Amino acid sequence: MANVVVIGAQWGDEGKGKITDLLSRSADVVVRYQGGVNAGHTIVVDDKVLKLHLIPSGILYPDTVCLIGSGTVVDPRVMLGELDMLLELGIDVSGLRLASTAHVTMPYHRLLDQAMEQRRGARRIGTTGRGIGPTYADKSERNGIRVIDILSEDRLRDRLEGVLSEKNAILQKLYDLEPLDFEAVVADYVAYGKRLAPHVVDCTRAIHEAARARQNILFEGAQGTLLDLDHGTYPYVTSSNPVSGGACIGAGVGPTLIDRVIGVAKAYTTRVGEGPFPTELDGSLNDHLCDRGGEYGTTTGRRRRCGWFDGVIGRYAVQVNGLDCLAITKLDVLDELEEIQVCVAYELDGQRIEYFPSSAEDFARCQPIFEVLPGWQTSTADCRRLEDLPTTAMSYLRFLAELMEVPIAIVSLGADRDQTIVIEDPIHGPKRALLSP
């Protein structure tokens, strides 16, 4: 039995969906513990591209229970759209569970998110405009609507009456927007609640029943370490805690329930939205990585910013999350390059530093210090064993493992399920994977 957390070790978009899908084969329960529809997983199965925002990718396995935990914020309109898409594809969704205590994204959250971002102008954060931040803000202010509230029209009316009056005043007086109609909002969300009701459960109880039954539980984080509200590149972060510790809070479990933590990182680095990015590339190299890697956001379609692998934020992710091993994705994107650079340290105000600065202003002044490695200039897409990889590709992976001081257990070489090298089973295998520093 093993309970595992899978997290992003960069700024998100690392390919966690594919890795979670792979690990879900060994999981009885998959738990999404934070974030909302600002996250997105793209999974390719039998040449079909599935884009999921809330529902864990484990839903593709009929015997796996998929639980959306209390730490998430749920837009029921989007979730029902995903359910309908899966049903149309003939996928069994009876294993889907939704925490009764998860908070609900309301229409005013989306409107406020977009209006606030527009007003920030040059200081914009780069949010997706999906209402995630305002939903979490209402949760913290104890002014939120939870899933359990939309299951009862009387309870929803009671909870929403004062809240909507306040939100309409802000929309009208501060942002010059039209107010929302109380009755229309109630009607919409009561209808959502009726459709979602068969999936709603007590999240904590469901997880602990699975733990008592000695089932394998996979905790799935959205976004990535550097987008963590407390430990990321603040203020250019999300509104929740994607780090491994967030699994305990968002799912309602103690840290002793977690057996190991797996980090997912691309063989290069990307980020979407605003904020400092020391290894960011421009010109033809940026275009090459973006086009070869299909670097467009699952949720927004925005083109991602691309750069060389950053070992400084990589080591930071190892420390913050307590990573046991890594899954390296999109190694094949580097196949055509003659040489590859890796950031091993920063220069800040004339001094070499090997740590991640806590100030966004300091981080913006960091200049990357690179080591140059030879490329392999041959396709890795058909490699299925470690020994199939070109020697220089193996050397590159060993360099990353040594730089980040953590072993690599999985290497992904494309979007398809079978384009994967599993060096060591990260759930049932020994703690130290074979490709170690």
Short mmCIF file of C-alpha atoms in Angstrom, two decimals:
data_model
loop_
_atom_site.label_atom_id
_atom_site.label_comp_id
_atom_site.label_asym_id
_atom_site.label_seq_id
_atom_site.Cartn_x
_atom_site.Cartn_y
_atom_site.Cartn_z
CA MET A 1 0.00 0.00 0.00
CA ALA A 2 1.28 3.45 -0.88
CA ASN A 3 -0.27 6.92 -0.74
CA VAL A 4 1.42 9.28 -3.17
CA VAL A 5 1.30 13.00 -3.94
CA VAL A 6 2.03 14.16 -7.50
CA ILE A 7 2.98 17.82 -7.84
CA GLY A 8 4.35 20.18 -10.45
CA ALA A 9 7.97 21.15 -9.82
CA GLN A 10 7.96 24.29 -11.97
CA TRP A 11 5.29 26.88 -12.88
CA GLY A 12 2.67 24.31 -13.82
CA ASP A 13 1.97 22.83 -17.26
CA GLU A 14 4.64 20.17 -16.65
CA GLY A 15 2.57 17.29 -18.01
CA LYS A 16 1.08 16.14 -14.69
CA GLY A 17 -2.05 14.91 -16.47
CA LYS A 18 -0.16 12.21 -18.34
CA ILE A 19 1.86 11.20 -15.27
CA THR A 20 -1.26 11.10 -13.11
CA ASP A 21 -2.97 9.01 -15.77
CA LEU A 22 0.00 6.61 -15.74
CA LEU A 23 0.08 6.32 -11.95
CA SER A 24 -3.69 5.97 -11.73
CA ARG A 25 -3.30 2.42 -13.03
CA SER A 26 -1.98 1.54 -9.57
CA ALA A 27 -4.36 3.78 -7.62
CA ASP A 28 -7.71 2.91 -6.11
CA VAL A 29 -8.53 6.54 -5.34
CA VAL A 30 -7.33 9.75 -7.05
CA VAL A 31 -7.84 12.98 -5.12
CA ARG A 32 -7.63 16.47 -6.62
CA TYR A 33 -6.84 18.63 -3.59
CA GLN A 34 -6.66 22.31 -4.70
CA GLY A 35 -7.18 24.77 -7.53
CA GLY A 36 -10.13 25.16 -9.86
CA VAL A 37 -10.86 25.41 -13.56
CA ASN A 38 -7.76 27.58 -13.98
CA ALA A 39 -5.89 24.25 -14.16
CA GLY A 40 -5.95 21.92 -17.10
CA HIS A 41 -4.75 18.44 -17.98
CA THR A 42 -4.41 17.26 -21.57
CA ILE A 43 -4.38 13.49 -22.03
CA VAL A 44 -4.06 11.59 -25.30
CA VAL A 45 -5.78 8.18 -25.35
CA ASP A 46 -6.15 6.19 -28.58
CA ASP A 47 -5.54 9.35 -30.62
CA LYS A 48 -8.29 11.17 -28.71
CA VAL A 49 -7.27 14.38 -26.97
CA LEU A 50 -9.08 14.90 -23.66
CA LYS A 51 -8.88 18.26 -21.91
CA LEU A 52 -9.89 18.13 -18.25
CA HIS A 53 -9.96 21.04 -15.84
CA LEU A 54 -11.55 19.73 -12.66
CA ILE A 55 -12.12 16.01 -13.03
CA PRO A 56 -8.99 13.92 -12.24
CA SER A 57 -7.55 12.01 -15.19
CA GLY A 58 -8.01 8.80 -13.17
CA ILE A 59 -11.63 8.89 -14.37
CA LEU A 60 -10.41 7.02 -17.46
CA TYR A 61 -10.00 3.89 -15.31
CA PRO A 62 -13.44 2.42 -14.50
CA ASP A 63 -12.45 0.94 -11.14
CA THR A 64 -10.80 4.12 -9.85
CA VAL A 65 -12.64 6.50 -7.53
CA CYS A 66 -11.93 10.15 -8.41
CA LEU A 67 -12.52 12.64 -5.63
CA ILE A 68 -12.53 16.43 -5.98
CA GLY A 69 -11.50 17.53 -2.51
CA SER A 70 -12.48 20.26 -0.10
CA GLY A 71 -9.50 22.42 -1.01
CA THR A 72 -10.70 22.89 -4.59
CA VAL A 73 -13.04 25.56 -5.89
CA VAL A 74 -15.63 24.21 -8.29
CA ASP A 75 -17.36 25.91 -11.20
CA PRO A 76 -20.35 23.58 -11.59
CA ARG A 77 -21.07 24.75 -15.13
CA VAL A 78 -17.60 23.72 -16.27
CA MET A 79 -17.66 20.49 -14.29
CA LEU A 80 -20.97 19.44 -15.82
CA GLY A 81 -19.57 20.24 -19.26
CA GLU A 82 -16.68 17.87 -18.57
CA LEU A 83 -19.07 15.20 -17.34
CA ASP A 84 -21.14 15.49 -20.51
CA MET A 85 -18.00 15.25 -22.67
CA LEU A 86 -16.90 12.07 -20.89
CA LEU A 87 -20.36 10.54 -21.14
CA GLU A 88 -20.48 11.25 -24.87
CA LEU A 89 -17.19 9.35 -25.21
CA GLY A 90 -18.69 6.40 -23.37
CA ILE A 91 -16.54 6.86 -20.26
CA ASP A 92 -18.00 5.63 -16.97
CA VAL A 93 -18.26 8.55 -14.50
CA SER A 94 -19.91 6.64 -11.66
CA GLY A 95 -16.62 6.75 -9.74
CA LEU A 96 -16.61 10.55 -9.55
CA ARG A 97 -16.97 12.07 -6.08
CA LEU A 98 -17.25 15.76 -5.13
CA ALA A 99 -16.57 17.12 -1.64
CA SER A 100 -19.64 18.69 -0.08
CA THR A 101 -17.38 21.30 1.52
CA ALA A 102 -15.64 22.45 -1.66
CA HIS A 103 -16.36 26.09 -2.46
CA VAL A 104 -18.32 27.08 -5.55
CA THR A 105 -17.30 29.64 -8.15
CA MET A 106 -20.26 31.94 -8.73
CA PRO A 107 -20.89 34.22 -11.75
CA TYR A 108 -19.83 37.31 -9.79
CA HIS A 109 -16.45 35.69 -9.10
CA ARG A 110 -15.74 35.47 -12.82
CA LEU A 111 -16.87 39.04 -13.44
CA LEU A 112 -14.79 40.41 -10.57
CA ASP A 113 -11.72 38.42 -11.61
CA GLN A 114 -11.80 39.87 -15.12
CA ALA A 115 -12.61 43.41 -13.98
CA MET A 116 -9.84 43.47 -11.35
CA GLU A 117 -7.26 42.13 -13.79
CA GLN A 118 -8.20 44.74 -16.37
CA ARG A 119 -7.94 47.53 -13.80
CA ARG A 120 -4.44 46.41 -12.77
CA GLY A 121 -3.17 47.38 -16.21
CA ALA A 122 0.61 47.07 -16.36
CA ARG A 123 0.57 45.42 -12.92
CA ARG A 124 -1.68 42.60 -14.07
CA ILE A 125 -0.98 39.15 -12.62
CA GLY A 126 -1.99 37.13 -15.66
CA THR A 127 -4.99 35.30 -14.17
CA THR A 128 -7.17 33.08 -16.34
CA GLY A 129 -10.21 35.23 -15.55
CA ARG A 130 -12.13 32.16 -14.37
CA GLY A 131 -12.98 33.54 -10.92
CA ILE A 132 -10.59 31.40 -8.90
CA GLY A 133 -8.96 34.14 -6.83
CA PRO A 134 -12.25 35.82 -5.83
CA THR A 135 -13.70 32.41 -4.91
CA TYR A 136 -10.78 31.70 -2.56
CA ALA A 137 -11.01 35.27 -1.22
CA ASP A 138 -14.67 34.73 -0.27
CA LYS A 139 -13.71 31.42 1.32
CA SER A 140 -11.14 33.21 3.51
CA GLU A 141 -13.63 35.94 4.36
CA ARG A 142 -16.15 33.23 5.33
CA ASN A 143 -18.49 34.62 2.72
CA GLY A 144 -18.45 31.71 0.28
CA ILE A 145 -20.99 29.33 -1.19
CA ARG A 146 -20.14 25.64 -0.80
CA VAL A 147 -21.30 22.62 -2.76
CA ILE A 148 -23.58 21.61 0.09
CA ASP A 149 -25.35 24.98 -0.24
CA ILE A 150 -26.42 24.45 -3.86
CA LEU A 151 -28.07 21.14 -2.95
CA SER A 152 -30.86 23.01 -1.15
CA GLU A 153 -32.72 25.96 -2.66
CA ASP A 154 -33.66 27.31 0.77
CA ARG A 155 -30.07 27.14 2.01
CA LEU A 156 -28.75 28.73 -1.18
CA ARG A 157 -31.24 31.57 -0.98
CA ASP A 158 -30.31 32.23 2.62
CA ARG A 159 -26.55 32.17 1.91
CA LEU A 160 -26.72 34.14 -1.33
CA GLU A 161 -29.10 36.98 -0.45
CA GLY A 162 -26.69 39.18 1.47
CA VAL A 163 -23.65 38.11 -0.56
CA LEU A 164 -25.14 38.96 -3.95
CA SER A 165 -26.39 42.33 -2.75
CA GLU A 166 -22.83 43.23 -1.73
CA LYS A 167 -21.27 41.86 -4.93
CA ASN A 168 -23.78 43.71 -7.13
CA ALA A 169 -22.90 46.96 -5.38
CA ILE A 170 -19.20 46.37 -6.14
CA LEU A 171 -19.90 45.40 -9.76
CA GLN A 172 -22.01 48.50 -10.34
CA LYS A 173 -20.25 51.20 -8.35
CA LEU A 174 -16.63 50.16 -8.71
CA TYR A 175 -16.54 48.53 -12.15
CA ASP A 176 -19.62 50.01 -13.87
CA LEU A 177 -20.99 46.54 -14.66
CA GLU A 178 -24.57 45.32 -14.77
CA PRO A 179 -25.87 43.64 -11.59
CA LEU A 180 -26.70 39.95 -11.51
CA ASP A 181 -30.30 38.83 -11.11
CA PHE A 182 -30.83 36.99 -7.82
CA GLU A 183 -33.58 34.67 -9.08
CA ALA A 184 -31.64 33.73 -12.22
CA VAL A 185 -28.52 32.86 -10.22
CA VAL A 186 -30.55 30.77 -7.77
CA ALA A 187 -32.32 28.90 -10.58
CA ASP A 188 -29.05 28.13 -12.38
CA TYR A 189 -27.20 26.89 -9.31
CA VAL A 190 -30.08 24.84 -7.91
CA ALA A 191 -30.20 23.10 -11.31
CA TYR A 192 -26.45 22.49 -11.12
CA GLY A 193 -26.84 21.11 -7.62
CA LYS A 194 -29.51 18.61 -8.70
CA ARG A 195 -27.24 17.19 -11.40
CA LEU A 196 -24.19 17.05 -9.14
CA ALA A 197 -25.99 15.65 -6.07
CA PRO A 198 -25.37 11.95 -6.89
CA HIS A 199 -21.61 12.61 -6.79
CA VAL A 200 -21.45 14.65 -3.56
CA VAL A 201 -19.78 13.03 -0.51
CA ASP A 202 -18.05 13.81 2.76
CA CYS A 203 -14.50 14.12 1.41
CA THR A 204 -12.55 13.44 4.59
CA ARG A 205 -14.63 10.41 5.54
CA ALA A 206 -14.34 8.94 2.04
CA ILE A 207 -10.55 9.26 2.04
CA HIS A 208 -10.12 7.79 5.50
CA GLU A 209 -12.40 4.86 4.68
CA ALA A 210 -10.16 4.16 1.69
CA ALA A 211 -7.07 4.43 3.90
CA ARG A 212 -8.53 2.02 6.46
CA ALA A 213 -9.23 -0.41 3.62
CA ARG A 214 -5.52 -0.11 2.70
CA GLN A 215 -6.29 1.23 -0.76
CA ASN A 216 -3.72 3.13 -2.84
CA ILE A 217 -4.49 6.87 -2.81
CA LEU A 218 -3.02 9.28 -5.34
CA PHE A 219 -3.20 12.97 -4.44
CA GLU A 220 -3.08 15.15 -7.55
CA GLY A 221 -1.96 18.78 -7.39
CA ALA A 222 -2.89 21.42 -9.95
CA GLN A 223 -0.56 24.18 -11.20
CA GLY A 224 3.02 24.01 -9.87
CA THR A 225 5.33 24.80 -6.96
CA LEU A 226 6.33 28.26 -8.20
CA LEU A 227 2.65 29.24 -8.39
CA ASP A 228 2.04 28.38 -4.72
CA LEU A 229 0.34 31.20 -2.82
CA ASP A 230 2.83 31.04 0.07
CA HIS A 231 5.96 29.60 -1.55
CA GLY A 232 5.83 30.76 -5.16
CA THR A 233 6.78 33.87 -7.13
CA TYR A 234 4.32 36.10 -5.26
CA PRO A 235 2.28 38.04 -6.38
CA TYR A 236 2.43 36.16 -9.70
CA VAL A 237 0.90 33.04 -8.17
CA THR A 238 -2.36 31.16 -7.91
CA SER A 239 -4.70 31.45 -4.91
CA SER A 240 -4.10 28.03 -3.36
CA ASN A 241 -1.28 25.70 -2.31
CA PRO A 242 -0.14 23.33 -5.11
CA VAL A 243 2.83 22.12 -3.01
CA SER A 244 2.71 18.65 -1.48
CA GLY A 245 1.73 19.99 1.95
CA GLY A 246 -1.44 21.37 0.37
CA ALA A 247 -2.63 17.78 -0.10
CA CYS A 248 -3.06 17.40 3.65
CA ILE A 249 -5.15 20.56 3.98
CA GLY A 250 -7.12 20.23 0.74
CA ALA A 251 -7.96 16.56 1.26
CA GLY A 252 -8.30 16.54 5.03
CA VAL A 253 -5.54 14.08 5.92
CA GLY A 254 -2.52 14.15 8.20
CA PRO A 255 1.05 14.11 6.85
CA THR A 256 1.65 10.62 8.24
CA LEU A 257 -0.77 9.26 5.62
CA ILE A 258 1.59 10.31 2.79
CA ASP A 259 4.20 7.71 1.81
CA ARG A 260 6.02 9.55 -0.96
CA VAL A 261 5.98 12.61 -3.19
CA ILE A 262 6.63 12.62 -6.95
CA GLY A 263 7.55 15.84 -8.75
CA VAL A 264 6.88 16.43 -12.45
CA ALA A 265 9.20 18.71 -14.43
CA LYS A 266 9.68 19.39 -18.11
CA ALA A 267 13.11 18.87 -19.65
CA TYR A 268 12.99 22.65 -20.15
CA THR A 269 10.92 25.35 -18.40
CA THR A 270 7.72 27.18 -19.26
CA ARG A 271 5.40 29.58 -17.55
CA VAL A 272 2.19 31.32 -18.53
CA GLY A 273 1.04 34.75 -17.44
CA GLU A 274 3.13 37.54 -15.98
CA GLY A 275 6.14 37.56 -13.67
CA PRO A 276 9.93 37.10 -13.72
CA PHE A 277 11.39 34.17 -15.66
CA PRO A 278 15.22 34.15 -15.56
CA THR A 279 15.83 31.47 -18.22
CA GLU A 280 13.20 32.74 -20.68
CA LEU A 281 14.19 32.57 -24.34
CA ASP A 282 13.10 34.70 -27.26
CA GLY A 283 13.34 34.44 -31.01
CA SER A 284 13.74 31.18 -32.88
CA LEU A 285 14.67 29.02 -29.85
CA ASN A 286 11.54 30.09 -27.98
CA ASP A 287 9.46 29.42 -31.09
CA HIS A 288 11.08 26.00 -31.53
CA LEU A 289 10.29 24.88 -27.97
CA CYS A 290 6.78 26.32 -28.14
CA ASP A 291 5.93 24.70 -31.47
CA ARG A 292 7.61 21.33 -30.79
CA GLY A 293 6.17 21.15 -27.28
CA GLY A 294 2.68 22.36 -28.17
CA GLU A 295 3.03 25.03 -25.50
CA TYR A 296 -0.44 26.49 -25.45
CA GLY A 297 -2.53 26.56 -22.28
CA THR A 298 -5.19 23.87 -21.84
CA THR A 299 -7.48 26.34 -20.07
CA THR A 300 -6.84 29.62 -21.91
CA GLY A 301 -5.11 28.65 -25.15
CA ARG A 302 -2.45 31.25 -24.32
CA ARG A 303 1.02 30.72 -25.75
CA ARG A 304 3.40 29.73 -22.96
CA ARG A 305 6.72 31.43 -22.36
CA CYS A 306 9.59 28.98 -22.87
CA GLY A 307 13.12 28.81 -21.46
CA TRP A 308 15.97 26.51 -20.53
CA PHE A 309 15.73 24.16 -17.55
CA ASP A 310 16.16 26.07 -14.29
CA GLY A 311 17.97 23.98 -11.70
CA VAL A 312 17.65 26.66 -9.00
CA ILE A 313 13.86 26.52 -8.90
CA GLY A 314 14.17 22.76 -9.39
CA ARG A 315 16.19 22.34 -6.18
CA TYR A 316 13.77 24.67 -4.41
CA ALA A 317 10.84 22.48 -5.51
CA VAL A 318 12.64 19.39 -4.19
CA GLN A 319 13.06 21.06 -0.79
CA VAL A 320 9.60 22.62 -0.47
CA ASN A 321 7.80 19.43 -1.49
CA GLY A 322 10.15 16.81 0.01
CA LEU A 323 10.36 15.07 -3.36
CA ASP A 324 11.31 11.40 -3.43
CA CYS A 325 11.71 11.22 -7.21
CA LEU A 326 11.04 13.02 -10.46
CA ALA A 327 9.16 12.44 -13.67
CA ILE A 328 10.83 14.32 -16.53
CA THR A 329 8.48 15.12 -19.41
CA LYS A 330 8.88 16.32 -23.01
CA LEU A 331 12.48 15.19 -23.37
CA ASP A 332 11.71 14.64 -27.06
CA VAL A 333 11.15 18.38 -27.55
CA LEU A 334 14.93 18.84 -27.25
CA ASP A 335 15.75 16.15 -29.85
CA GLU A 336 16.82 18.50 -32.65
CA LEU A 337 19.01 20.87 -30.64
CA GLU A 338 22.77 20.91 -31.14
CA GLU A 339 23.38 22.12 -27.59
CA ILE A 340 21.24 22.54 -24.49
CA GLN A 341 21.73 24.98 -21.64
CA VAL A 342 20.83 24.40 -18.01
CA CYS A 343 20.68 27.12 -15.36
CA VAL A 344 22.77 26.03 -12.36
CA ALA A 345 22.81 29.32 -10.39
CA TYR A 346 21.88 33.00 -10.61
CA GLU A 347 23.88 36.20 -10.51
CA LEU A 348 22.19 38.82 -8.33
CA ASP A 349 23.79 42.24 -7.96
CA GLY A 350 27.18 40.82 -8.90
CA GLN A 351 26.98 37.85 -6.51
CA ARG A 352 26.49 34.19 -7.43
CA ILE A 353 23.53 32.68 -5.58
CA GLU A 354 22.16 29.15 -5.69
CA TYR A 355 18.86 29.80 -3.92
CA PHE A 356 15.46 31.10 -4.97
CA PRO A 357 14.96 34.73 -3.81
CA SER A 358 11.76 35.40 -1.87
CA SER A 359 11.35 38.90 -3.35
CA ALA A 360 9.82 39.19 -6.83
CA GLU A 361 11.91 42.31 -7.37
CA ASP A 362 15.13 40.45 -6.55
CA PHE A 363 14.05 37.51 -8.67
CA ALA A 364 13.45 39.84 -11.64
CA ARG A 365 17.07 41.03 -11.38
CA CYS A 366 18.53 37.52 -11.36
CA GLN A 367 20.66 36.61 -14.35
CA PRO A 368 20.98 32.87 -15.09
CA ILE A 369 24.36 31.14 -14.95
CA PHE A 370 24.33 28.34 -17.50
CA GLU A 371 26.18 25.15 -18.16
CA VAL A 372 26.13 24.00 -21.77
CA LEU A 373 25.52 20.35 -22.60
CA PRO A 374 25.64 18.63 -25.99
CA GLY A 375 22.38 17.72 -27.69
CA TRP A 376 21.70 14.32 -29.24
CA GLN A 377 20.08 15.42 -32.52
CA THR A 378 18.16 12.21 -33.03
CA SER A 379 14.58 11.22 -32.27
CA THR A 380 13.79 9.74 -28.85
CA ALA A 381 10.06 9.37 -29.57
CA ASP A 382 10.29 5.60 -30.05
CA CYS A 383 12.51 4.87 -27.04
CA ARG A 384 10.80 2.61 -24.52
CA ARG A 385 13.75 1.53 -22.36
CA LEU A 386 16.45 3.57 -20.68
CA GLU A 387 19.14 1.87 -22.78
CA ASP A 388 17.33 2.96 -25.98
CA LEU A 389 18.12 6.61 -25.28
CA PRO A 390 21.10 8.27 -26.98
CA THR A 391 24.15 8.51 -24.71
CA THR A 392 23.98 12.31 -24.59
CA ALA A 393 20.28 12.21 -23.65
CA MET A 394 21.15 9.87 -20.77
CA SER A 395 23.93 12.27 -19.75
CA TYR A 396 21.45 15.15 -19.78
CA LEU A 397 19.04 13.27 -17.50
CA ARG A 398 21.85 12.31 -15.12
CA PHE A 399 22.94 15.94 -15.02
CA LEU A 400 19.41 17.03 -14.02
CA ALA A 401 19.21 14.32 -11.35
CA GLU A 402 22.54 15.42 -9.88
CA LEU A 403 21.64 19.11 -10.07
CA MET A 404 18.31 18.62 -8.30
CA GLU A 405 19.70 15.97 -5.92
CA VAL A 406 16.80 13.59 -6.51
CA PRO A 407 16.44 10.45 -8.67
CA ILE A 408 14.43 10.27 -11.87
CA ALA A 409 11.83 7.50 -12.00
CA ILE A 410 9.88 8.31 -15.19
CA VAL A 411 10.82 9.86 -18.54
CA SER A 412 8.08 10.98 -20.95
CA LEU A 413 8.87 11.24 -24.65
CA GLY A 414 5.56 12.36 -26.14
CA ALA A 415 1.88 12.82 -25.45
CA ASP A 416 0.75 9.23 -26.00
CA ARG A 417 0.47 6.86 -23.04
CA ASP A 418 3.03 4.43 -24.43
CA GLN A 419 5.67 7.10 -25.07
CA THR A 420 7.04 6.64 -21.56
CA ILE A 421 10.04 5.03 -19.92
CA VAL A 422 9.34 3.85 -16.38
CA ILE A 423 12.77 3.43 -14.85
CA GLU A 424 11.39 2.34 -11.50
CA ASP A 425 7.82 2.00 -10.26
CA PRO A 426 7.52 5.21 -8.22
CA ILE A 427 4.67 3.84 -6.11
CA HIS A 428 5.68 0.27 -5.31
CA GLY A 429 9.40 0.32 -6.12
CA PRO A 430 12.26 1.18 -3.77
CA LYS A 431 12.70 4.78 -2.64
CA ARG A 432 15.77 5.28 -4.82
CA ALA A 433 15.11 5.10 -8.55
CA LEU A 434 17.74 3.71 -10.87
CA LEU A 435 18.65 7.01 -12.54
CA SER A 436 20.07 8.62 -9.42
CA PRO A 437 22.43 11.52 -8.82
#
